[in-house]
Amino acid sequence: MKNEKQPRFLSLPGIGDLALSGVRPLIGISLGLLAGAVLIAISGVNPFTAYVAMLQGALGSPQAIANVLVRASPLLLGGVGVALGIKAGLWNVGIEGYMYAGAIGATWVGIAALPVSPLVHITLAILAAGVVAVIWGVAPAYLRAYRGVNEVISTIMMNYVAIFLVSYLVHEPQPMAEPGSFFPMSLQLAPTARLPILLRGSSLHPGFIIGLAACILFYLILRFTPFGFRTRMLGVNPVGSRYAGVNVKRQILFVLLIGALAGGVAGAVEVMGLKGRLYMDFVAGVGYESVAVALLAAGNPLGVIASALFFAALKAGGATMSIQTGVGGPMTIIIEALCVIFVIGVGYSERKRLTRADKAVKGDEEVKHNVA
Amino acid sequence: MKKLMFSCGILVIAAMILTACQSAPAATSAPEGEKQTKVAMVLPGLKTDEAFNQYTYEGMMRAAKEFNLETAYREEVKQDEQTEIIRQFAQQGYNIIIGQGGQFGEALQTVAKEFPDQKFIFSVATDTGGVPNLTAATVSYSHAGYLAGVMACYTTKTNKVAMILGEWYDPHKQMWDSFQKGLKTCGKDIEANAVTTGSWSDVNKAREASLALVADGTDVLFPCLDAAFVGVLTAAQDSKDVQVVGGVIDMAPIAPKVVVGSVVFNWDELGYQEAAGMLVDGKSHVLGMSENGIKLVTNDLLSADGKASAEKAVEDLKAGKVDVAP
C-alpha cells in the first residue's frame, strides 16, 4: 500500500467530514490572524503594533497570564461540554443557557449565609449549579433523544428562556435581587462561597483548574471507558451503533446532560470566582464561543485545552490591543471568527485533496488488476 | 502542498514572534516622560452609537482638547472583562478612570481599593460604596421627569399620559415619581401609566406598546429609551392627535409634527466634567438643571402656557424650590 497513513476523519453533523491533522488548526489560525491583520490595517492601525500589544496583553506579565486563565475558565468547561456532543454527533449549543441556569443554582446557595466552611459551601454551590443546569438540559435532551427534535433549535431557544429568567430573578422585588441597585444584580455571595483569589492584584481564581481537570477527565472517559466508546461509536455511525446493541437514545440523553452539567459549572465558576454576584446578561456570548472552542479542537477534550487558552489569549490580548492602539473593540471577535472559519476551510480543502488522492490510488489498483 | 502550507504557517508565526520581540520595548517606552493627566473611559457599548456611549465619550474628548489630557477608552466592555480592563488602565497609571454605566459598580470598587492613589468615577450612578477614591456622578433623572411631566400636563386633552421605558432601574423610579409631580402642576386630573417593554433598543416593542396605550385613550407619550424611541415616534405619527414629550435626546428634529418638547440628558457634559477632573472628590454628584446636566428644549407645538410653565419649572428646579429628588 502506498498511503499507509490513513487520514482520520471527524464527522460533523451539518458540516460533513473534516480531515484531522496536527497542522490544520495552526495553518487555519495563521491565515485567520493574517486576514485579521489586513482588517486592522484597513482600520488605520499598523497590524504589527496591534499584534504586539495583543501578545503583551496575553503573555506580557503575570497579571496578563492570570487574565488569560480567568477568561479560559468558562471556555474550558463550556468547550469540553460541546466537544463531548461533537464526538457523539450532537450540536449541544445550549452552553449559554446552562451557564445562566448553573449560575442561578450557585447564586441561590451562594448568597445564603450557611454556617459551614468555605470548602463545603463552595462544593454545595457548585453542586446546586450542576443540578439546576442538568434540570435545564432535560427538556432539549429528552426531546432530541426520544422525540427526534433538533437539539440545535431547542437548546438555543432554551438559552433565551434562561437569559430572561435570570433577568427576572435579579430585578426587584425578587428575593435574590439587590435592593436599590443601579444595574439589575443579585445580592452578594457570602464570603464562604467565593472562590479564592490565587494571585494578588488579579482576578485569578481556581476555575481554570476545574476546567483543566474536566478536560482531562472527559478525555479519559472518551478514550478508556465503555461509555466513551459508545459515545464515539454513536458519532461515527448512529445506525451502526444501534445495530451493535447500543441504547442510542439513552446515550444521546446522557451526552447532552453531561454537556449541560459542564455548562452549569462554567456559570457557577463565573459567578463564584469572577463576579461575586449574579448579574443580568453576565454570560455575554461565552456559551457560543465555547462552540467555536470545541470546533477548533475538533471535539477532542485535550484539544479544547489548547483552543480555550488560545481564545482566552485572543480576548485578553485583544482588550490590551484596543486600549493601546485604538483598534475597535469588536475586532477581537472578528479575528476569533476568522480563525474558526479558516480552520474549517483548511480542513475542508484538505479533505477534498485526500479524497482525490484516495480515488487516484484506487484507480491505480484497478488498472493493475485489469492488467493482471 | 501540505509541506508548503506548513512552512507558510511556520513563517507567519515566526515573523510575528520576531516582530514582537523587536518592537516590544519601543511600544512601552513611547508614552513615558510626559506629565499630562491621563484619563480613561470604559464604555459598555460602541462609541459610535449616537447615544449615551458616544456623547459621554465626546465629552471626554472635548475636555481632552481643552485641558490637554491624554485619553484612552475601551468600548463594548462585557461583564466578564470589566474588572480586568479597569485594572489594566489603573496599572498603566491613568489618573482618572471612568466606568460609564451602572454595571461597572462592583468592578470599580474592587480596583479602586487596589489603587488608592488614582481617582475612579462610577458614572450614571449615585453609590460610591464608601470607597474614598471612587466618585459617583450622573445626570438628574428626577429633574428630567419633572419637566416632562409639566410639558405633558399642558399637552394632554384626554388626561391620559404614559411613560415608556425599557426596564425599571433605580433612576427611572425617581424619574417616574417626579414625572407624576410635574403632571400635577396644571390643575388637571391626569391618569399616568408607565410601561416597560423589556428592551431599550427594540423599536417594534416600543411601537406596539405605544399603539396599545393610544388605543386605550392615551394622547401624550414620554419615551425614556435608547434606539427604541423611534417606535414611539412612529406610533404617534401614525395615530390621530397623539403627541410626544421627548426624553434623553432632542426629538423635535426627527419628528417635528408630534414632539412638543424634549428633556435632553447632557451626556456630553457629564463626560466632560468627569474627564476634566471636576468630579473626583469621592462624593456623589447629580447634575441637574443648575449643573447643566439636563436641558429643556421646547417646540412650537407646545402651547404658550406650557412653554411659560416649563421655563418657570426650570427656574424653580435651579432654585431648589421643587420637592423632587436631586
XYZ file of C-alpha atoms in Angstrom:
698
model
C 0.000 0.000 0.000
C 1.257 3.423 -0.917
C -0.582 5.654 1.531
C -0.185 3.684 4.706
C -1.082 6.607 6.910
C -4.851 6.574 6.898
C -6.356 10.065 7.180
C -8.567 10.452 10.224
C -11.959 11.987 9.710
C -14.341 13.623 12.096
C -17.948 13.589 11.060
C -19.738 16.795 11.970
C -23.495 16.896 11.662
C -24.473 19.501 9.105
C -20.909 20.256 8.040
C -19.672 16.875 6.892
C -16.361 15.142 7.345
C -13.315 17.063 8.438
C -9.876 15.652 7.970
C -7.819 15.855 11.108
C -4.159 16.562 11.391
C -1.977 18.457 13.770
C -1.070 21.316 11.491
C -4.571 22.046 10.245
C -5.562 24.280 13.168
C -2.176 26.004 13.074
C -2.483 26.844 9.386
C -6.069 27.967 9.838
C -5.191 30.173 12.801
C -2.256 31.714 10.947
C -4.477 32.518 7.993
C -7.103 33.912 10.355
C -4.557 36.172 12.024
C -3.274 37.265 8.610
C -6.774 38.148 7.460
C -7.277 39.953 10.782
C -4.068 41.889 10.113
C -5.498 43.080 6.806
C -8.635 44.321 8.570
C -6.608 46.031 11.284
C -4.530 47.731 8.581
C -7.729 48.881 6.850
C -8.924 50.373 10.144
C -5.795 52.521 10.082
C -3.554 50.822 12.640
C -0.258 49.078 11.972
C -1.122 45.376 12.357
C 2.282 44.536 13.814
C 1.942 47.148 16.551
C -1.549 45.820 17.205
C -0.473 42.181 17.421
C 2.491 43.097 19.605
C 0.096 44.816 22.004
C -2.095 41.735 21.851
C 0.828 39.451 22.708
C 1.806 41.714 25.593
C -1.753 41.723 26.850
C -1.885 37.946 26.750
C 1.588 36.942 27.925
C 3.451 40.110 28.910
C 3.164 39.880 32.698
C 1.916 37.541 35.426
C -1.288 39.633 35.537
C -1.744 39.200 31.809
C -1.377 35.440 32.081
C -3.784 35.483 35.024
C -6.280 37.356 32.833
C -5.945 34.695 30.154
C -6.559 31.922 32.675
C -9.591 33.748 34.086
C -11.064 34.100 30.611
C -10.212 30.485 29.817
C -12.109 29.046 32.803
C -15.654 29.131 31.368
C -14.356 28.365 27.868
C -12.622 25.187 29.082
C -15.764 23.920 30.787
C -18.181 25.048 28.101
C -15.875 23.875 25.328
C -15.486 20.402 26.732
C -19.262 20.137 27.136
C -19.762 20.959 23.459
C -16.830 18.723 22.477
C -18.420 15.666 24.021
C -21.516 16.355 21.964
C -19.484 16.727 18.775
C -17.880 13.327 19.412
C -21.365 11.856 19.630
C -22.555 13.725 16.550
C -24.650 16.217 18.529
C -24.610 20.012 18.472
C -25.057 20.890 22.106
C -25.120 24.673 21.641
C -27.038 25.423 24.813
C -23.975 26.262 26.918
C -25.097 29.883 27.234
C -28.353 28.720 28.792
C -26.714 26.101 31.012
C -24.331 28.788 32.273
C -27.238 31.016 33.271
C -29.078 28.084 34.828
C -25.973 26.952 36.712
C -25.339 30.489 37.879
C -28.860 30.634 39.310
C -28.167 27.480 41.307
C -24.780 28.687 42.507
C -26.147 32.092 43.488
C -29.128 30.603 45.248
C -26.869 28.560 47.518
C -24.059 31.134 47.487
C -25.992 34.091 48.896
C -27.234 32.031 51.829
C -25.175 32.580 54.964
C -24.580 28.925 55.782
C -22.642 28.118 58.954
C -20.195 25.900 57.082
C -16.571 26.040 55.988
C -15.761 27.618 52.604
C -14.911 24.231 51.116
C -18.347 22.834 51.958
C -20.156 25.997 50.854
C -18.300 26.119 47.533
C -18.947 22.430 46.918
C -22.630 22.850 47.705
C -22.923 25.872 45.409
C -21.228 24.061 42.527
C -23.425 21.021 43.115
C -26.516 23.235 43.044
C -25.269 24.769 39.806
C -24.848 21.313 38.291
C -28.292 20.176 39.398
C -30.104 23.258 38.074
C -28.198 23.107 34.768
C -28.943 19.411 34.291
C -32.624 20.029 35.010
C -32.442 22.843 32.454
C -30.939 20.403 29.966
C -33.545 17.680 30.458
C -36.117 19.196 28.098
C -33.917 19.536 24.978
C -32.050 16.300 25.766
C -35.246 14.292 26.140
C -36.761 15.857 23.038
C -33.656 15.033 21.000
C -33.208 11.516 22.314
C -36.769 10.258 22.348
C -38.689 12.570 20.042
C -36.065 13.415 17.434
C -36.364 17.197 17.908
C -33.320 19.013 16.534
C -31.118 19.852 19.507
C -29.700 23.000 17.904
C -33.090 24.669 17.805
C -34.293 23.542 21.221
C -31.075 24.374 23.071
C -30.853 27.837 21.509
C -34.466 28.524 22.409
C -33.786 27.388 25.953
C -30.870 29.853 26.044
C -33.243 32.761 25.641
C -35.555 31.469 28.318
C -32.576 31.237 30.678
C -31.385 34.769 29.863
C -34.788 36.233 30.667
C -35.233 34.045 33.715
C -32.005 35.473 35.162
C -33.148 38.980 34.229
C -36.371 38.364 36.111
C -34.639 36.934 39.170
C -32.225 39.848 39.594
C -34.909 42.513 39.333
C -36.679 43.756 42.401
C -38.801 42.571 44.136
C -37.424 39.063 43.624
C -35.778 37.818 46.835
C -32.459 37.223 45.079
C -32.189 40.812 43.773
C -30.071 43.530 45.390
C -32.457 46.265 46.512
C -31.921 49.762 45.121
C -29.118 48.817 42.740
C -28.345 50.795 39.610
C -27.992 47.719 37.480
C -30.053 44.551 37.903
C -27.989 42.154 40.012
C -28.356 39.642 42.802
C -27.270 40.016 46.387
C -23.584 39.490 47.027
C -22.369 35.929 47.547
C -21.368 35.023 51.086
C -17.567 35.199 51.541
C -17.542 31.464 52.198
C -18.985 30.816 48.731
C -16.380 32.874 46.857
C -13.553 31.057 45.103
C -10.214 32.250 46.494
C -8.005 34.665 44.566
C -4.759 32.896 43.673
C -2.673 35.883 42.598
C -2.831 39.221 44.351
C -3.720 42.134 42.101
C -5.551 39.922 39.640
C -8.856 38.085 39.418
C -7.199 34.680 39.108
C -9.421 32.060 40.726
C -9.190 28.265 40.637
C -11.812 27.990 37.882
C -9.211 27.139 35.265
C -8.017 24.204 37.396
C -11.575 22.859 37.450
C -11.701 23.389 33.684
C -8.400 21.632 33.029
C -9.430 18.738 35.258
C -12.716 18.437 33.375
C -10.927 18.340 30.017
C -8.544 15.598 31.157
C -11.370 13.656 32.779
C -13.513 13.840 29.649
C -10.546 12.708 27.565
C -10.008 9.667 29.782
C -13.726 8.870 29.735
C -13.911 9.108 25.959
C -10.737 7.121 25.444
C -10.884 4.375 28.062
C -14.449 3.705 29.225
C -17.290 1.781 27.599
C -19.362 4.946 27.872
C -16.745 6.839 25.896
C -16.540 4.085 23.320
C -20.294 4.127 22.866
C -20.203 7.906 22.526
C -17.587 7.799 19.814
C -19.348 4.939 18.057
C -22.567 6.966 18.083
C -20.749 9.878 16.480
C -19.183 7.770 13.739
C -22.278 5.768 12.862
C -25.563 6.083 14.771
C -27.271 3.320 12.792
C -24.294 1.017 13.236
C -24.216 1.600 16.977
C -27.884 0.761 17.299
C -27.221 -2.405 15.306
C -24.359 -3.177 17.668
C -26.750 -3.062 20.605
C -26.055 0.430 21.967
C -29.026 2.074 23.624
C -28.687 5.089 21.344
C -31.468 7.142 22.901
C -30.122 6.809 26.406
C -26.634 7.588 25.151
C -27.818 10.816 23.472
C -29.677 11.816 26.634
C -26.584 11.315 28.809
C -24.207 13.083 26.438
C -26.446 16.152 26.290
C -26.987 16.169 30.056
C -23.254 15.911 30.751
C -22.769 18.883 28.427
C -25.373 20.752 30.465
C -23.533 19.832 33.660
C -20.251 21.211 32.295
C -22.005 24.403 31.207
C -23.647 24.781 34.602
C -20.310 24.532 36.378
C -18.915 27.122 33.945
C -21.673 29.518 35.019
C -21.016 28.785 38.692
C -17.305 29.480 38.259
C -18.015 32.852 36.662
C -20.310 33.894 39.496
C -18.280 32.471 42.376
C -14.830 33.264 41.031
C -15.151 36.420 38.995
C -18.313 38.400 39.670
C -19.365 37.611 43.221
C -22.950 38.269 42.185
C -25.383 37.135 39.535
C -25.754 39.953 37.015
C -28.249 40.344 34.221
C -26.676 39.345 30.849
C -23.449 38.238 32.530
C -22.527 35.470 30.073
C -22.351 37.734 27.017
C -21.612 35.129 24.361
C -19.138 32.890 26.194
C -21.530 29.973 25.647
C -21.412 30.431 21.898
C -17.652 30.912 21.982
C -17.493 27.505 23.655
C -18.917 26.050 20.455
C -16.120 27.686 18.495
C -13.591 26.392 21.036
C -14.863 22.836 20.631
C -14.937 23.193 16.859
C -11.354 24.418 16.759
C -10.396 21.436 18.907
C -12.335 19.128 16.563
C -14.178 17.759 19.555
C -11.036 16.496 21.274
C -11.138 17.298 25.024
C -7.361 17.754 25.162
C -7.570 19.965 22.100
C -10.146 22.030 23.999
C -7.401 22.993 26.457
C -5.295 24.435 23.660
C -8.141 26.128 21.850
C -9.723 27.560 25.015
C -6.381 29.044 26.015
C -5.967 30.417 22.504
C -9.395 32.066 22.566
C -8.789 33.428 26.058
C -5.437 34.837 24.958
C -7.130 36.477 21.968
C -9.752 38.029 24.242
C -7.411 39.218 26.977
C -4.803 40.348 24.453
C -7.491 41.905 22.286
C -8.555 44.141 25.163
C -4.993 45.409 25.552
C -4.699 45.779 21.795
C -7.713 48.040 21.560
C -6.674 50.069 24.616
C -3.150 50.683 23.384
C -3.670 51.030 19.650
C -7.283 52.185 19.350
C -8.382 49.210 17.247
C -12.148 48.866 17.684
C -13.362 46.599 20.453
C -15.234 44.158 18.180
C -12.049 43.408 16.189
C -11.162 40.614 18.627
C -14.445 38.853 17.886
C -13.830 39.234 14.155
C -10.362 37.686 14.474
C -11.773 34.808 16.526
C -14.372 34.151 13.853
C -11.803 34.362 11.055
C -9.611 31.785 12.783
C -12.507 29.346 13.121
C -13.610 29.874 9.515
C -10.101 29.307 8.207
C -9.565 26.207 10.319
C -12.783 24.744 8.925
C -11.848 25.875 5.417
C -8.388 24.338 5.570
C -9.912 21.110 6.859
C -12.393 21.091 4.019
C -9.805 21.609 1.302
C -7.552 19.013 2.893
C -10.381 16.531 2.898
C -11.113 17.138 -0.767
C -7.461 16.653 -1.588
C -7.287 13.422 0.422
C -10.432 12.093 -1.220
C -8.892 12.812 -4.631
C -5.663 11.086 -3.600
C -7.659 8.152 -2.341
C -9.519 7.845 -5.647
C -6.267 8.054 -7.567
C -4.778 5.216 -5.530
C -7.871 3.105 -6.052
C -7.775 3.895 -9.757
C -4.157 2.725 -9.914
C -5.061 -0.522 -8.230
C -7.932 -1.110 -10.641
C -5.635 -0.608 -13.576
C -3.132 -3.071 -12.106
C -5.923 -5.546 -11.512
C -7.092 -5.255 -15.102
C -3.585 -5.753 -16.408
C -3.180 -8.833 -14.279
C 1.294 21.179 -0.976
C 0.874 20.212 2.642
C 4.553 20.951 3.275
C 4.206 24.285 1.525
C 1.262 25.313 3.694
C 3.002 24.064 6.782
C 6.089 26.111 6.054
C 3.914 29.115 5.273
C 2.279 28.776 8.664
C 5.626 28.455 10.425
C 6.913 31.508 8.557
C 3.951 33.634 9.552
C 4.215 32.657 13.187
C 7.981 33.171 13.178
C 7.540 36.585 11.615
C 5.027 37.547 14.266
C 7.193 36.361 17.137
C 10.252 38.114 15.721
C 8.484 41.434 15.265
C 7.020 41.070 18.714
C 10.471 40.695 20.227
C 11.838 43.612 18.247
C 9.285 46.283 18.847
C 8.039 45.393 22.291
C 10.382 47.760 24.182
C 9.644 50.607 21.776
C 5.927 50.364 22.410
C 6.254 50.686 26.157
C 8.856 53.458 26.202
C 6.990 55.843 23.924
C 4.358 57.329 26.257
C 6.715 57.867 29.172
C 8.354 61.157 30.038
C 5.205 63.236 29.715
C 3.338 64.634 32.653
C -0.112 65.015 31.184
C -3.134 63.954 33.167
C -4.230 60.594 31.854
C -7.946 59.867 31.639
C -9.502 56.550 30.632
C -13.134 55.751 29.912
C -14.719 52.320 29.866
C -17.902 52.075 27.793
C -20.500 49.287 27.766
C -21.456 49.946 24.124
C -19.951 51.356 20.942
C -18.609 54.909 20.928
C -20.480 55.484 17.674
C -23.973 54.619 18.958
C -25.329 58.184 18.622
C -26.440 57.909 22.231
C -25.087 57.664 25.735
C -21.774 55.953 24.845
C -20.914 58.321 22.024
C -21.874 61.517 23.829
C -20.042 60.767 27.066
C -17.002 59.812 25.001
C -17.245 63.048 23.039
C -17.497 64.930 26.309
C -14.221 63.393 27.412
C -12.601 64.327 24.097
C -13.835 67.920 24.455
C -12.201 68.106 27.873
C -9.063 66.487 26.464
C -8.729 69.231 23.866
C -9.353 71.991 26.346
C -7.098 70.757 29.147
C -4.531 68.852 27.047
C -5.328 65.461 28.550
C -4.034 62.120 27.412
C -7.051 59.881 26.920
C -7.814 56.245 26.290
C -11.009 54.283 26.101
C -12.317 50.801 25.630
C -15.748 50.252 24.088
C -18.112 47.256 24.242
C -16.762 46.077 27.580
C -18.526 42.849 28.529
C -19.360 41.715 32.024
C -16.590 39.134 32.196
C -13.825 41.628 31.424
C -14.860 44.713 33.427
C -12.503 44.254 36.365
C -9.622 43.211 34.171
C -9.908 46.211 31.853
C -10.354 48.768 34.610
C -7.372 47.218 36.373
C -5.295 47.460 33.192
C -5.966 51.186 32.988
C -5.065 51.539 36.656
C -1.819 49.619 36.179
C -0.922 51.874 33.282
C -1.160 54.831 35.629
C -4.287 56.587 34.399
C -5.137 59.341 36.882
C -8.882 59.310 36.303
C -10.698 56.143 35.277
C -14.368 56.446 34.376
C -16.709 53.464 34.325
C -19.616 54.576 32.183
C -22.732 52.769 33.369
C -24.393 51.189 36.377
C -22.987 47.748 35.589
C -19.421 48.798 36.454
C -20.020 49.399 40.169
C -18.551 46.206 41.576
C -15.521 46.246 39.273
C -14.765 49.913 40.029
C -14.986 49.349 43.777
C -12.654 46.351 43.576
C -9.979 48.129 41.545
C -10.335 51.487 43.347
C -9.451 49.745 46.604
C -6.340 48.248 44.979
C -5.141 51.618 43.623
C -5.929 54.193 46.340
C -3.859 56.974 44.717
C -5.831 57.068 41.499
C -9.321 58.512 41.010
C -12.232 56.444 39.811
C -15.652 57.629 38.678
C -18.759 55.466 38.767
C -20.831 57.181 36.134
C -24.620 57.135 35.860
C -24.823 56.088 39.482
C -25.043 57.591 42.943
C -23.417 54.872 45.031
C -19.707 55.086 45.868
C -19.794 52.079 48.164
C -17.828 54.101 50.722
C -14.590 53.855 48.729
C -12.800 57.218 49.239
C -11.258 57.464 45.767
C -14.462 56.487 43.975
C -16.845 59.285 42.966
C -20.360 58.730 41.665
C -21.856 61.053 39.077
C -24.996 61.147 36.996
C -27.464 63.494 35.392
C -30.682 64.212 37.266
C -33.354 61.812 36.125
C -35.813 63.405 38.505
C -35.337 66.910 37.068
C -35.911 65.442 33.622
C -39.020 63.616 34.781
C -40.467 66.732 36.410
C -40.029 68.883 33.297
C -41.502 66.135 31.116
C -44.458 65.970 33.488
C -45.055 69.727 33.211
C -44.992 69.618 29.400
C -47.224 66.525 29.285
C -49.676 68.198 31.654
C -50.156 71.181 29.349
C -50.385 68.952 26.259
C -52.857 66.210 27.129
C -56.502 66.573 26.178
C -57.729 63.120 27.161
C -55.984 63.463 30.533
C -54.173 60.184 29.976
C -50.402 60.150 29.584
C -47.741 57.446 29.675
C -44.023 56.991 30.181
C -42.392 54.206 28.133
C -39.103 52.675 29.217
C -37.019 49.519 28.818
C -36.775 48.354 32.397
C -37.038 49.742 35.901
C -33.606 50.783 37.100
C -33.349 52.910 40.209
C -33.045 56.330 38.465
C -36.139 55.569 36.421
C -38.154 55.168 39.589
C -37.079 58.689 40.639
C -37.951 59.890 37.169
C -41.396 58.339 37.428
C -42.041 59.940 40.826
C -41.117 63.410 39.635
C -42.952 62.917 36.323
C -46.127 62.430 38.340
C -45.345 65.556 40.383
C -44.887 67.519 37.151
C -48.289 66.314 35.974
C -49.935 67.997 38.960
C -48.723 71.496 38.002
C -51.572 72.441 35.651
C -54.565 71.628 37.746
C -55.833 68.727 35.643
C -56.706 65.310 36.997
C -54.402 63.174 34.881
C -54.091 59.401 34.770
C -50.448 58.404 34.261
C -49.162 54.988 33.273
C -45.660 53.574 32.991
C -44.906 50.748 30.584
C -41.723 48.699 30.361
C -41.004 46.879 27.125
C -38.053 44.809 28.357
C -35.717 46.327 25.796
C -34.097 49.732 25.420
C -33.428 49.166 21.747
C -36.329 47.116 20.377
C -38.190 49.550 18.100
C -41.107 47.216 17.418
C -41.839 46.517 21.053
C -41.850 50.247 21.816
C -44.166 50.858 18.864
C -46.567 48.116 19.903
C -46.642 49.337 23.496
C -47.323 52.888 22.262
C -50.132 51.818 19.953
C -51.744 49.846 22.777
C -51.582 52.924 25.013
C -53.063 55.107 22.275
C -55.897 52.628 21.752
C -56.558 52.953 25.470
C -57.013 56.730 25.153
C -53.502 57.980 25.977
C -52.590 61.067 23.961
C -49.153 62.025 25.321
C -46.226 59.608 25.243
C -42.951 60.165 27.087
C -40.256 57.743 25.899
C -37.153 57.178 28.002
C -35.381 54.687 25.753
C -32.264 54.173 23.658
C -32.754 53.362 19.981
C -36.294 52.103 20.617
C -37.672 55.646 20.940
C -38.174 55.616 17.150
C -41.028 53.144 17.683
C -42.785 55.628 19.970
C -42.386 58.436 17.424
C -43.762 56.387 14.523
C -46.684 55.222 16.652
C -47.522 58.853 17.444
C -47.132 59.849 13.787
C -49.463 57.060 12.678
C -52.150 57.924 15.246
C -54.500 60.872 15.438
C -53.876 63.659 17.960
C -51.086 61.929 19.814
C -48.073 63.920 20.916
C -44.696 63.096 22.348
C -42.591 64.632 25.092
C -39.081 63.610 24.101
C -36.658 62.157 26.622
C -32.864 61.741 26.643
C -32.295 63.468 23.290
C -33.961 66.342 21.446
C -36.548 64.545 19.333
C -38.078 67.526 17.565
C -35.722 67.406 14.543
C -36.698 63.747 13.966
C -40.467 64.110 14.281
C -41.337 67.834 14.313
C -45.081 67.226 13.885
C -45.604 65.245 17.084
C -42.866 66.347 19.510
C -43.919 69.200 21.790
C -40.554 69.420 23.501
C -37.772 67.339 24.965
C -35.828 66.908 28.182
C -32.277 66.367 26.989
C -29.734 64.445 29.045
C -26.429 66.260 28.647
C -24.295 63.111 28.478
C -21.638 65.169 26.778
C -21.490 67.492 29.782
C -21.266 64.528 32.153
C -18.327 63.038 30.237
C -16.719 66.479 30.038
C -16.929 67.218 33.749
C -15.741 63.723 34.644
C -12.706 63.884 32.378
C -11.895 67.450 33.373
C -11.444 66.324 36.962
C -14.413 68.271 38.316
C -15.999 65.164 39.856
C -13.250 63.363 41.754
C -13.930 64.261 45.388
C -15.204 60.828 46.430
C -18.762 62.079 46.835
C -21.937 61.504 44.882
C -22.877 64.139 42.286
C -26.134 64.591 40.450
C -26.004 67.097 37.601
C -29.390 68.768 37.469
C -30.601 71.987 35.864
C -28.083 74.203 37.664
C -25.144 71.947 36.809
C -26.120 71.757 33.140
C -26.895 68.024 33.362
C -30.403 68.401 31.932
C -31.535 70.760 29.207
C -35.053 71.784 28.229
C -35.960 72.134 24.547
C -39.458 73.265 23.615
C -41.085 73.022 20.199
C -43.720 75.280 18.613
C -46.364 72.630 19.224
C -46.294 73.353 22.926
C -48.893 75.930 23.992
C -47.768 79.340 25.236
C -48.930 78.405 28.732
C -46.993 75.186 28.523
C -43.820 76.951 27.449
C -44.101 79.538 30.197
C -44.733 76.869 32.807
C -41.869 74.701 31.595
C -39.500 77.652 31.740
C -40.750 78.534 35.193
C -40.212 74.913 36.237
C -36.609 75.199 35.047
C -36.103 78.260 37.245
C -37.801 76.540 40.182
C -35.592 73.489 39.797
C -32.499 75.670 39.636
C -33.606 77.475 42.773
C -34.343 74.187 44.509
C -37.991 75.137 45.028
C -39.377 71.862 43.694
C -39.786 68.911 46.013
C -38.147 66.199 43.902
C -35.070 64.043 44.402
C -31.816 65.703 43.251
